[in-house]
Each structure stands twice: as structure tokens, then as C-alpha cells.
Amino acid sequence: MRIILLGPPGAGKGTQSERIVARYGIPQLSTGDMLRAAVAAGTPVGLQAKAVMESGGLVSDAIVVGIVADRIEEADARNGFILDGFPRTVEQAKALDAMLSQKGIALDAVVEFVVDENALVGRIAKRAEETAARGQPVRKDDTPEVFKTRLDAYRTLTAPLSDYYVGTGLLQTIDGMKPVDAVTEDLVAVLNRYTATATS
Ligand code: AP5
């Protein structure tokens, strides 16, 4: 199964990805995690991405598409993957389409978490507090100021992807405001339609 999880910062993409990885036996490909790892390691990509990420903007399409193209070639992604945080622009979506069609594979679904934006800043603040309480480093972009820029970037550059994927017939929406377990149930109910199709 090859799916995309779509939604604004704090919508629950990462939380839900982690919960379904084992169930479907496919990896979570989070561009945010890959970029943070590159920043931490001080790689050339990390050096280019660091300031942009810390300001809440989007890293260039060329960099992110390159990272994903390499990652989906790895053995664990051969039978499927959960894309978390990618694509984030229509250009990235088109690049993904080209990448997959070159490999003769297709996406099964794009699942968008529909959320009340007013609740998201609270989720991000809570995550920052909880991370600090565990003694772990807090994401530099998890501040109310940077969150506003992230949300603006989402509205301007990423939200148009909903229409893009309506156009391809792949978009499914679920209510991301329910409690975490209820969101997982709804997500699994949607995804099981595709696994049922794949095995029938
Ligand atoms: P990325 O790491 O992708 O961050 P994001 O999309 O801003 O997403 P978050 O990780 O903040 O939110 P999430 O939806 O995963 O929610 P989560 O499950 O963590 O990107 C970071 C940066 O990297 C970008 O700003 C950009 O600079 C760069 N980047 C990444 N990909 C890129 C790309 N493709 N192109 C260009 N640049 C790119 O949940 C958040 C919190 O809410 C958690 O504490 C969680 O416990 C809680 N929560 C989750 N669900 C619920 C619920 N149902 N009810 C209550 N609380 C909940």
C-alpha cells in the first residue's frame, strides 16, 4: 500500500503514521524527520535546510524531491510506504507522480486530516512542553511565532494539494479533531478498503 497523509502542522500525520507502520508492514517516510536528521548530521542538505526550517518556511522542492527519490528506492519501501509531510507543493506532487510512473507503481490513497486550525497551536505548545519535560531537545519550529509561519506556508502552498488529489480521485478525508485512538480507527477503516481491494 502506498499512501500520503496530508494535513497542516500538528494535524496528527506523524502520530498516526507511527501507529499504522506495524499494522501494514510499511515504513513511514517523513520528510521532516529526514531533514531534521540531515540538519543534525550537518550534511550539505542539512546545511541548506536548517535556516528555512527554523523560520517555518518550506525547503526547496529540488532538495526534498531528491531525498524522497532516494528513500523510496530503499528495500523496505519496495512494497509500500506512508508519506508523511510529502508532497507539500503541487510541484512536489507532480514530481512524485513522475517518480512513481517511471517505476510503474501508483498511489492507493491520499488521506487528509481535517482539523480546526485554532486547536493546532495548542497541540504544538503541548508537544514542546512534553518534549522539554522528558529532557529532549525541543523542535526549533515549535514556537507560536514559527508555527504561524508554518501554517501560512500550509495555507498558501500545501492546501492546494487537496484539489489536486480530488482531481486524481485519490483524496479521502477524515476528522482529525477526534481523540487519537478514534482517528486511528477511522484511518484504518479507510486504508482497509485498499488492502481488501489489493488482496481480492
Ligand atoms: P514536518 O516535520 O513535516 O512538520 P509538520 O508538517 O509541520 O508536522 P508536525 O510534525 O508538526 O505535525 P503532524 O501533523 O505530524 O502532527 P503530530 O502527529 O506530530 O516538517 C517540518 C519542516 O520541515 C517544515 O516546516 C519544512 O521546513 C520542512 N519540510 C518537511 N517536509 C517538507 C517538504 N515536503 N517540502 C518542503 N519542506 C519540508 O502531532 C502534533 C502534536 O499533536 C503531538 O504532540 C500529538 O501528540 C498531538 N496530537 C496528534 N493527534 C492528536 C489528536 N487527534 N488529538 C489531540 N492531540 C493530538
PDB file of C-alpha atoms and ligand atoms in Angstrom:
ATOM      1  CA  MET A   1       0.000   0.000   0.000  1.00  0.00           C
ATOM      2  CA  ARG A   2       1.281   3.449  -0.924  1.00  0.00           C
ATOM      3  CA  ILE A   3      -0.362   6.358   0.807  1.00  0.00           C
ATOM      4  CA  ILE A   4       0.066  10.020   1.573  1.00  0.00           C
ATOM      5  CA  LEU A   5      -1.053  11.590   4.850  1.00  0.00           C
ATOM      6  CA  LEU A   6      -1.975  15.212   4.315  1.00  0.00           C
ATOM      7  CA  GLY A   7      -2.802  17.948   6.808  1.00  0.00           C
ATOM      8  CA  PRO A   8      -1.478  21.097   8.429  1.00  0.00           C
ATOM      9  CA  PRO A   9       1.294  21.142  11.046  1.00  0.00           C
ATOM     10  CA  GLY A  10       0.032  19.448  14.183  1.00  0.00           C
ATOM     11  CA  ALA A  11      -2.808  17.636  12.391  1.00  0.00           C
ATOM     12  CA  GLY A  12      -1.521  14.254  13.562  1.00  0.00           C
ATOM     13  CA  LYS A  13       0.300  12.919  10.491  1.00  0.00           C
ATOM     14  CA  GLY A  14       3.336  11.738  12.447  1.00  0.00           C
ATOM     15  CA  THR A  15       1.292  10.354  15.347  1.00  0.00           C
ATOM     16  CA  GLN A  16      -0.925   8.310  13.058  1.00  0.00           C
ATOM     17  CA  SER A  17       1.931   7.176  10.789  1.00  0.00           C
ATOM     18  CA  GLU A  18       3.722   5.644  13.755  1.00  0.00           C
ATOM     19  CA  ARG A  19       0.545   3.795  14.720  1.00  0.00           C
ATOM     20  CA  ILE A  20      -0.025   2.152  11.339  1.00  0.00           C
ATOM     21  CA  VAL A  21       3.557   1.259  10.355  1.00  0.00           C
ATOM     22  CA  ALA A  22       3.471  -2.108  12.105  1.00  0.00           C
ATOM     23  CA  ARG A  23      -0.125  -2.878  11.116  1.00  0.00           C
ATOM     24  CA  TYR A  24       0.603  -2.640   7.376  1.00  0.00           C
ATOM     25  CA  GLY A  25       4.304  -3.542   7.452  1.00  0.00           C
ATOM     26  CA  ILE A  26       5.347  -0.458   5.510  1.00  0.00           C
ATOM     27  CA  PRO A  27       7.718   2.358   6.546  1.00  0.00           C
ATOM     28  CA  GLN A  28       6.855   5.947   7.443  1.00  0.00           C
ATOM     29  CA  LEU A  29       8.731   8.273   5.117  1.00  0.00           C
ATOM     30  CA  SER A  30       8.698  11.614   6.918  1.00  0.00           C
ATOM     31  CA  THR A  31      10.491  14.371   5.045  1.00  0.00           C
ATOM     32  CA  GLY A  32      10.507  16.438   8.241  1.00  0.00           C
ATOM     33  CA  ASP A  33      12.353  13.653  10.108  1.00  0.00           C
ATOM     34  CA  MET A  34      14.770  13.127   7.191  1.00  0.00           C
ATOM     35  CA  LEU A  35      15.533  16.838   7.013  1.00  0.00           C
ATOM     36  CA  ARG A  36      15.978  17.125  10.806  1.00  0.00           C
ATOM     37  CA  ALA A  37      18.406  14.186  10.657  1.00  0.00           C
ATOM     38  CA  ALA A  38      20.322  15.929   7.849  1.00  0.00           C
ATOM     39  CA  VAL A  39      20.459  19.157   9.893  1.00  0.00           C
ATOM     40  CA  ALA A  40      21.678  17.269  12.977  1.00  0.00           C
ATOM     41  CA  ALA A  41      24.346  15.481  10.931  1.00  0.00           C
ATOM     42  CA  GLY A  42      25.447  18.718   9.248  1.00  0.00           C
ATOM     43  CA  THR A  43      25.210  17.235   5.749  1.00  0.00           C
ATOM     44  CA  PRO A  44      25.156  19.580   2.723  1.00  0.00           C
ATOM     45  CA  VAL A  45      21.350  19.147   2.537  1.00  0.00           C
ATOM     46  CA  GLY A  46      21.081  19.844   6.257  1.00  0.00           C
ATOM     47  CA  LEU A  47      23.154  22.992   5.950  1.00  0.00           C
ATOM     48  CA  GLN A  48      20.851  24.275   3.211  1.00  0.00           C
ATOM     49  CA  ALA A  49      17.663  23.298   5.039  1.00  0.00           C
ATOM     50  CA  LYS A  50      18.458  24.473   8.589  1.00  0.00           C
ATOM     51  CA  ALA A  51      17.568  28.176   8.424  1.00  0.00           C
ATOM     52  CA  VAL A  52      14.486  27.615   6.274  1.00  0.00           C
ATOM     53  CA  MET A  53      13.123  25.010   8.672  1.00  0.00           C
ATOM     54  CA  GLU A  54      13.822  27.125  11.720  1.00  0.00           C
ATOM     55  CA  SER A  55      11.908  30.019  10.159  1.00  0.00           C
ATOM     56  CA  GLY A  56       8.885  27.838   9.308  1.00  0.00           C
ATOM     57  CA  GLY A  57       9.255  28.062   5.523  1.00  0.00           C
ATOM     58  CA  LEU A  58       9.460  25.191   3.076  1.00  0.00           C
ATOM     59  CA  VAL A  59      12.730  23.676   1.931  1.00  0.00           C
ATOM     60  CA  SER A  60      13.171  23.816  -1.854  1.00  0.00           C
ATOM     61  CA  ASP A  61      11.263  21.323  -3.978  1.00  0.00           C
ATOM     62  CA  ALA A  62      14.513  20.169  -5.600  1.00  0.00           C
ATOM     63  CA  ILE A  63      16.079  19.156  -2.277  1.00  0.00           C
ATOM     64  CA  VAL A  64      13.005  17.405  -0.929  1.00  0.00           C
ATOM     65  CA  VAL A  65      12.186  15.578  -4.161  1.00  0.00           C
ATOM     66  CA  GLY A  66      15.797  14.340  -4.282  1.00  0.00           C
ATOM     67  CA  ILE A  67      15.586  12.997  -0.736  1.00  0.00           C
ATOM     68  CA  VAL A  68      12.314  11.165  -1.406  1.00  0.00           C
ATOM     69  CA  ALA A  69      13.515   9.755  -4.733  1.00  0.00           C
ATOM     70  CA  ASP A  70      16.486   8.187  -2.928  1.00  0.00           C
ATOM     71  CA  ARG A  71      14.421   6.961   0.014  1.00  0.00           C
ATOM     72  CA  ILE A  72      11.749   5.140  -1.986  1.00  0.00           C
ATOM     73  CA  GLU A  73      14.498   3.149  -3.709  1.00  0.00           C
ATOM     74  CA  GLU A  74      15.408   1.508  -0.404  1.00  0.00           C
ATOM     75  CA  ALA A  75      14.418  -2.114   0.142  1.00  0.00           C
ATOM     76  CA  ASP A  76      11.935  -1.516   2.960  1.00  0.00           C
ATOM     77  CA  ALA A  77       9.845   0.793   0.756  1.00  0.00           C
ATOM     78  CA  ARG A  78       9.564  -1.676  -2.116  1.00  0.00           C
ATOM     79  CA  ASN A  79       6.152  -2.974  -1.077  1.00  0.00           C
ATOM     80  CA  GLY A  80       4.718   0.309   0.051  1.00  0.00           C
ATOM     81  CA  PHE A  81       5.133   3.380   2.218  1.00  0.00           C
ATOM     82  CA  ILE A  82       3.384   6.090   4.182  1.00  0.00           C
ATOM     83  CA  LEU A  83       4.431   9.523   3.006  1.00  0.00           C
ATOM     84  CA  ASP A  84       4.233  11.971   5.942  1.00  0.00           C
ATOM     85  CA  GLY A  85       4.859  15.613   5.063  1.00  0.00           C
ATOM     86  CA  PHE A  86       5.470  14.996   1.369  1.00  0.00           C
ATOM     87  CA  PRO A  87       4.340  16.216  -1.077  1.00  0.00           C
ATOM     88  CA  ARG A  88       3.811  19.718   0.225  1.00  0.00           C
ATOM     89  CA  THR A  89       3.513  21.662  -3.015  1.00  0.00           C
ATOM     90  CA  VAL A  90       1.800  20.896  -6.296  1.00  0.00           C
ATOM     91  CA  GLU A  91       5.268  20.770  -7.895  1.00  0.00           C
ATOM     92  CA  GLN A  92       6.306  18.056  -5.413  1.00  0.00           C
ATOM     93  CA  ALA A  93       3.094  16.143  -6.162  1.00  0.00           C
ATOM     94  CA  LYS A  94       3.828  16.252  -9.874  1.00  0.00           C
ATOM     95  CA  ALA A  95       7.415  15.125  -9.263  1.00  0.00           C
ATOM     96  CA  LEU A  96       6.110  12.224  -7.155  1.00  0.00           C
ATOM     97  CA  ASP A  97       3.676  11.228  -9.907  1.00  0.00           C
ATOM     98  CA  ALA A  98       6.560  11.182 -12.394  1.00  0.00           C
ATOM     99  CA  MET A  99       8.779   9.188  -9.994  1.00  0.00           C
ATOM    100  CA  LEU A 100       6.134   6.546  -9.397  1.00  0.00           C
ATOM    101  CA  SER A 101       5.038   6.259 -13.005  1.00  0.00           C
ATOM    102  CA  GLN A 102       8.674   5.721 -14.017  1.00  0.00           C
ATOM    103  CA  LYS A 103       8.734   2.794 -11.595  1.00  0.00           C
ATOM    104  CA  GLY A 104       5.354   1.511 -12.852  1.00  0.00           C
ATOM    105  CA  ILE A 105       3.669   1.928  -9.461  1.00  0.00           C
ATOM    106  CA  ALA A 106       0.805   4.081  -8.231  1.00  0.00           C
ATOM    107  CA  LEU A 107      -0.529   5.640  -5.066  1.00  0.00           C
ATOM    108  CA  ASP A 108      -3.502   3.956  -3.413  1.00  0.00           C
ATOM    109  CA  ALA A 109      -4.853   6.866  -1.416  1.00  0.00           C
ATOM    110  CA  VAL A 110      -4.256  10.337  -0.058  1.00  0.00           C
ATOM    111  CA  VAL A 111      -5.804  10.788   3.378  1.00  0.00           C
ATOM    112  CA  GLU A 112      -6.316  14.331   4.600  1.00  0.00           C
ATOM    113  CA  PHE A 113      -6.848  15.102   8.284  1.00  0.00           C
ATOM    114  CA  VAL A 114      -9.486  17.805   8.565  1.00  0.00           C
ATOM    115  CA  VAL A 115      -8.754  19.901  11.650  1.00  0.00           C
ATOM    116  CA  ASP A 116      -9.707  23.135  13.359  1.00  0.00           C
ATOM    117  CA  GLU A 117      -6.641  25.319  12.867  1.00  0.00           C
ATOM    118  CA  ASN A 118      -7.313  27.098  16.187  1.00  0.00           C
ATOM    119  CA  ALA A 119      -6.577  23.884  18.071  1.00  0.00           C
ATOM    120  CA  LEU A 120      -3.233  23.254  16.405  1.00  0.00           C
ATOM    121  CA  VAL A 121      -1.104  25.863  18.137  1.00  0.00           C
ATOM    122  CA  GLY A 122      -2.185  24.324  21.465  1.00  0.00           C
ATOM    123  CA  ARG A 123      -1.089  20.853  20.296  1.00  0.00           C
ATOM    124  CA  ILE A 124       2.295  22.206  19.239  1.00  0.00           C
ATOM    125  CA  ALA A 125       2.765  24.064  22.548  1.00  0.00           C
ATOM    126  CA  LYS A 126       1.882  20.883  24.442  1.00  0.00           C
ATOM    127  CA  ARG A 127       4.345  18.838  22.383  1.00  0.00           C
ATOM    128  CA  ALA A 128       7.094  21.380  23.128  1.00  0.00           C
ATOM    129  CA  GLU A 129       6.330  21.245  26.866  1.00  0.00           C
ATOM    130  CA  GLU A 130       6.223  17.458  26.964  1.00  0.00           C
ATOM    131  CA  THR A 131       9.451  17.131  24.974  1.00  0.00           C
ATOM    132  CA  ALA A 132      11.232  19.548  27.310  1.00  0.00           C
ATOM    133  CA  ALA A 133       9.855  17.709  30.352  1.00  0.00           C
ATOM    134  CA  ARG A 134      11.452  14.490  29.028  1.00  0.00           C
ATOM    135  CA  GLY A 135      14.757  16.341  28.787  1.00  0.00           C
ATOM    136  CA  GLN A 136      14.812  16.041  24.981  1.00  0.00           C
ATOM    137  CA  PRO A 137      15.614  18.873  22.574  1.00  0.00           C
ATOM    138  CA  VAL A 138      12.508  20.827  21.532  1.00  0.00           C
ATOM    139  CA  ARG A 139      11.985  21.393  17.804  1.00  0.00           C
ATOM    140  CA  LYS A 140      13.144  24.916  16.949  1.00  0.00           C
ATOM    141  CA  ASP A 141       9.995  25.408  14.844  1.00  0.00           C
ATOM    142  CA  ASP A 142       7.638  24.514  17.714  1.00  0.00           C
ATOM    143  CA  THR A 143       7.160  28.082  18.928  1.00  0.00           C
ATOM    144  CA  PRO A 144       3.904  30.058  18.479  1.00  0.00           C
ATOM    145  CA  GLU A 145       5.661  32.573  16.171  1.00  0.00           C
ATOM    146  CA  VAL A 146       7.227  29.992  13.856  1.00  0.00           C
ATOM    147  CA  PHE A 147       4.064  27.908  13.968  1.00  0.00           C
ATOM    148  CA  LYS A 148       2.184  30.850  12.433  1.00  0.00           C
ATOM    149  CA  THR A 149       4.629  30.887   9.506  1.00  0.00           C
ATOM    150  CA  ARG A 150       4.288  27.101   9.111  1.00  0.00           C
ATOM    151  CA  LEU A 151       0.511  27.438   8.993  1.00  0.00           C
ATOM    152  CA  ASP A 152       0.763  30.267   6.448  1.00  0.00           C
ATOM    153  CA  ALA A 153       3.029  28.100   4.292  1.00  0.00           C
ATOM    154  CA  TYR A 154       0.497  25.295   4.578  1.00  0.00           C
ATOM    155  CA  ARG A 155      -2.420  27.507   3.534  1.00  0.00           C
ATOM    156  CA  THR A 156      -0.575  29.008   0.580  1.00  0.00           C
ATOM    157  CA  LEU A 157       1.492  26.132  -0.766  1.00  0.00           C
ATOM    158  CA  THR A 158       0.106  22.843   0.570  1.00  0.00           C
ATOM    159  CA  ALA A 159      -3.668  23.315   0.833  1.00  0.00           C
ATOM    160  CA  PRO A 160      -3.995  23.389  -2.999  1.00  0.00           C
ATOM    161  CA  LEU A 161      -2.964  19.712  -2.926  1.00  0.00           C
ATOM    162  CA  SER A 162      -6.467  18.803  -1.718  1.00  0.00           C
ATOM    163  CA  ASP A 163      -7.911  19.901  -5.061  1.00  0.00           C
ATOM    164  CA  TYR A 164      -5.035  18.279  -6.896  1.00  0.00           C
ATOM    165  CA  TYR A 165      -5.822  14.910  -5.334  1.00  0.00           C
ATOM    166  CA  VAL A 166      -9.588  15.351  -5.687  1.00  0.00           C
ATOM    167  CA  GLY A 167      -8.765  15.666  -9.371  1.00  0.00           C
ATOM    168  CA  THR A 168      -6.910  12.351  -9.363  1.00  0.00           C
ATOM    169  CA  GLY A 169      -9.744  10.630  -7.469  1.00  0.00           C
ATOM    170  CA  LEU A 170      -7.392   9.663  -4.619  1.00  0.00           C
ATOM    171  CA  LEU A 171      -8.448  12.047  -1.830  1.00  0.00           C
ATOM    172  CA  GLN A 172     -10.147  10.730   1.310  1.00  0.00           C
ATOM    173  CA  THR A 173     -10.804  12.928   4.340  1.00  0.00           C
ATOM    174  CA  ILE A 174     -11.077  12.038   7.999  1.00  0.00           C
ATOM    175  CA  ASP A 175     -11.855  14.076  11.100  1.00  0.00           C
ATOM    176  CA  GLY A 176      -8.534  14.863  12.768  1.00  0.00           C
ATOM    177  CA  MET A 177     -10.202  16.516  15.754  1.00  0.00           C
ATOM    178  CA  LYS A 178     -11.319  13.256  17.334  1.00  0.00           C
ATOM    179  CA  PRO A 179      -9.169  11.702  20.065  1.00  0.00           C
ATOM    180  CA  VAL A 180      -6.019   9.993  18.777  1.00  0.00           C
ATOM    181  CA  ASP A 181      -7.421   6.437  19.083  1.00  0.00           C
ATOM    182  CA  ALA A 182     -10.618   7.380  17.244  1.00  0.00           C
ATOM    183  CA  VAL A 183      -8.598   8.973  14.420  1.00  0.00           C
ATOM    184  CA  THR A 184      -6.576   5.760  14.134  1.00  0.00           C
ATOM    185  CA  GLU A 185      -9.793   3.729  13.877  1.00  0.00           C
ATOM    186  CA  ASP A 186     -11.117   5.974  11.108  1.00  0.00           C
ATOM    187  CA  LEU A 187      -7.786   5.882   9.270  1.00  0.00           C
ATOM    188  CA  VAL A 188      -7.587   2.096   9.449  1.00  0.00           C
ATOM    189  CA  ALA A 189     -11.191   1.840   8.207  1.00  0.00           C
ATOM    190  CA  VAL A 190     -10.249   3.916   5.157  1.00  0.00           C
ATOM    191  CA  LEU A 191      -6.998   2.039   4.491  1.00  0.00           C
ATOM    192  CA  ASN A 192      -8.581  -1.391   4.852  1.00  0.00           C
ATOM    193  CA  ARG A 193     -10.676  -0.634   1.793  1.00  0.00           C
ATOM    194  CA  TYR A 194      -7.441  -0.566  -0.192  1.00  0.00           C
ATOM    195  CA  THR A 195      -5.888  -3.648   1.359  1.00  0.00           C
ATOM    196  CA  ALA A 196      -9.167  -5.502   0.677  1.00  0.00           C
ATOM    197  CA  THR A 197      -9.008  -4.358  -2.949  1.00  0.00           C
ATOM    198  CA  ALA A 198      -5.344  -5.338  -3.215  1.00  0.00           C
ATOM    199  CA  THR A 199      -5.926  -8.880  -1.986  1.00  0.00           C
ATOM    200  CA  SER A 200      -9.221  -9.596  -3.768  1.00  0.00           C
TER     201      SER A 200
HETATM  202  P1  AP5 B   1       7.329  18.253   9.437  1.00  0.00           P
HETATM  203  O1  AP5 B   1       8.237  17.572  10.340  1.00  0.00           O
HETATM  204  O2  AP5 B   1       6.668  17.508   8.349  1.00  0.00           O
HETATM  205  O3  AP5 B   1       6.291  19.015  10.336  1.00  0.00           O
HETATM  206  P2  AP5 B   1       4.763  19.423  10.126  1.00  0.00           P
HETATM  207  O4  AP5 B   1       4.069  19.032   8.893  1.00  0.00           O
HETATM  208  O5  AP5 B   1       4.766  20.867  10.420  1.00  0.00           O
HETATM  209  O6  AP5 B   1       4.096  18.481  11.065  1.00  0.00           O
HETATM  210  P3  AP5 B   1       4.207  18.215  12.582  1.00  0.00           P
HETATM  211  O7  AP5 B   1       5.232  17.166  12.795  1.00  0.00           O
HETATM  212  O8  AP5 B   1       4.314  19.427  13.437  1.00  0.00           O
HETATM  213  O9  AP5 B   1       2.721  17.734  12.780  1.00  0.00           O
HETATM  214  P4  AP5 B   1       1.994  16.362  12.480  1.00  0.00           P
HETATM  215  O10 AP5 B   1       0.836  16.585  11.564  1.00  0.00           O
HETATM  216  O11 AP5 B   1       2.947  15.274  12.152  1.00  0.00           O
HETATM  217  O12 AP5 B   1       1.364  16.167  13.915  1.00  0.00           O
HETATM  218  P5  AP5 B   1       1.896  15.229  15.084  1.00  0.00           P
HETATM  219  O13 AP5 B   1       1.414  13.864  14.871  1.00  0.00           O
HETATM  220  O14 AP5 B   1       3.355  15.455  15.294  1.00  0.00           O
HETATM  221  O15 AP5 B   1       8.086  19.492   8.730  1.00  0.00           O
HETATM  222  C1  AP5 B   1       8.910  20.365   9.443  1.00  0.00           C
HETATM  223  C2  AP5 B   1       9.597  21.314   8.476  1.00  0.00           C
HETATM  224  O16 AP5 B   1      10.441  20.568   7.571  1.00  0.00           O
HETATM  225  C3  AP5 B   1       8.678  22.129   7.549  1.00  0.00           C
HETATM  226  O17 AP5 B   1       8.186  23.286   8.178  1.00  0.00           O
HETATM  227  C4  AP5 B   1       9.615  22.429   6.375  1.00  0.00           C
HETATM  228  O18 AP5 B   1      10.517  23.452   6.688  1.00  0.00           O
HETATM  229  C5  AP5 B   1      10.406  21.127   6.255  1.00  0.00           C
HETATM  230  N1  AP5 B   1       9.765  20.174   5.339  1.00  0.00           N
HETATM  231  C6  AP5 B   1       9.295  18.936   5.670  1.00  0.00           C
HETATM  232  N2  AP5 B   1       8.766  18.333   4.587  1.00  0.00           N
HETATM  233  C7  AP5 B   1       8.911  19.221   3.562  1.00  0.00           C
HETATM  234  C8  AP5 B   1       8.549  19.176   2.202  1.00  0.00           C
HETATM  235  N3  AP5 B   1       7.900  18.106   1.663  1.00  0.00           N
HETATM  236  N4  AP5 B   1       8.827  20.255   1.423  1.00  0.00           N
HETATM  237  C9  AP5 B   1       9.475  21.328   1.934  1.00  0.00           C
HETATM  238  N5  AP5 B   1       9.842  21.433   3.229  1.00  0.00           N
HETATM  239  C10 AP5 B   1       9.556  20.382   4.040  1.00  0.00           C
HETATM  240  O19 AP5 B   1       1.052  15.840  16.298  1.00  0.00           O
HETATM  241  C11 AP5 B   1       1.386  17.090  16.866  1.00  0.00           C
HETATM  242  C12 AP5 B   1       1.016  17.071  18.356  1.00  0.00           C
HETATM  243  O20 AP5 B   1      -0.415  16.910  18.478  1.00  0.00           O
HETATM  244  C13 AP5 B   1       1.632  15.888  19.113  1.00  0.00           C
HETATM  245  O21 AP5 B   1       2.023  16.317  20.374  1.00  0.00           O
HETATM  246  C14 AP5 B   1       0.496  14.861  19.206  1.00  0.00           C
HETATM  247  O22 AP5 B   1       0.595  14.088  20.368  1.00  0.00           O
HETATM  248  C15 AP5 B   1      -0.741  15.747  19.221  1.00  0.00           C
HETATM  249  N6  AP5 B   1      -1.880  15.125  18.564  1.00  0.00           N
HETATM  250  C16 AP5 B   1      -1.859  14.406  17.403  1.00  0.00           C
HETATM  251  N7  AP5 B   1      -3.097  13.987  17.090  1.00  0.00           N
HETATM  252  C17 AP5 B   1      -3.914  14.442  18.079  1.00  0.00           C
HETATM  253  C18 AP5 B   1      -5.330  14.326  18.313  1.00  0.00           C
HETATM  254  N8  AP5 B   1      -6.137  13.649  17.487  1.00  0.00           N
HETATM  255  N9  AP5 B   1      -5.836  14.928  19.404  1.00  0.00           N
HETATM  256  C19 AP5 B   1      -5.017  15.613  20.271  1.00  0.00           C
HETATM  257  N10 AP5 B   1      -3.670  15.750  20.104  1.00  0.00           N
HETATM  258  C20 AP5 B   1      -3.136  15.172  19.008  1.00  0.00           C
END
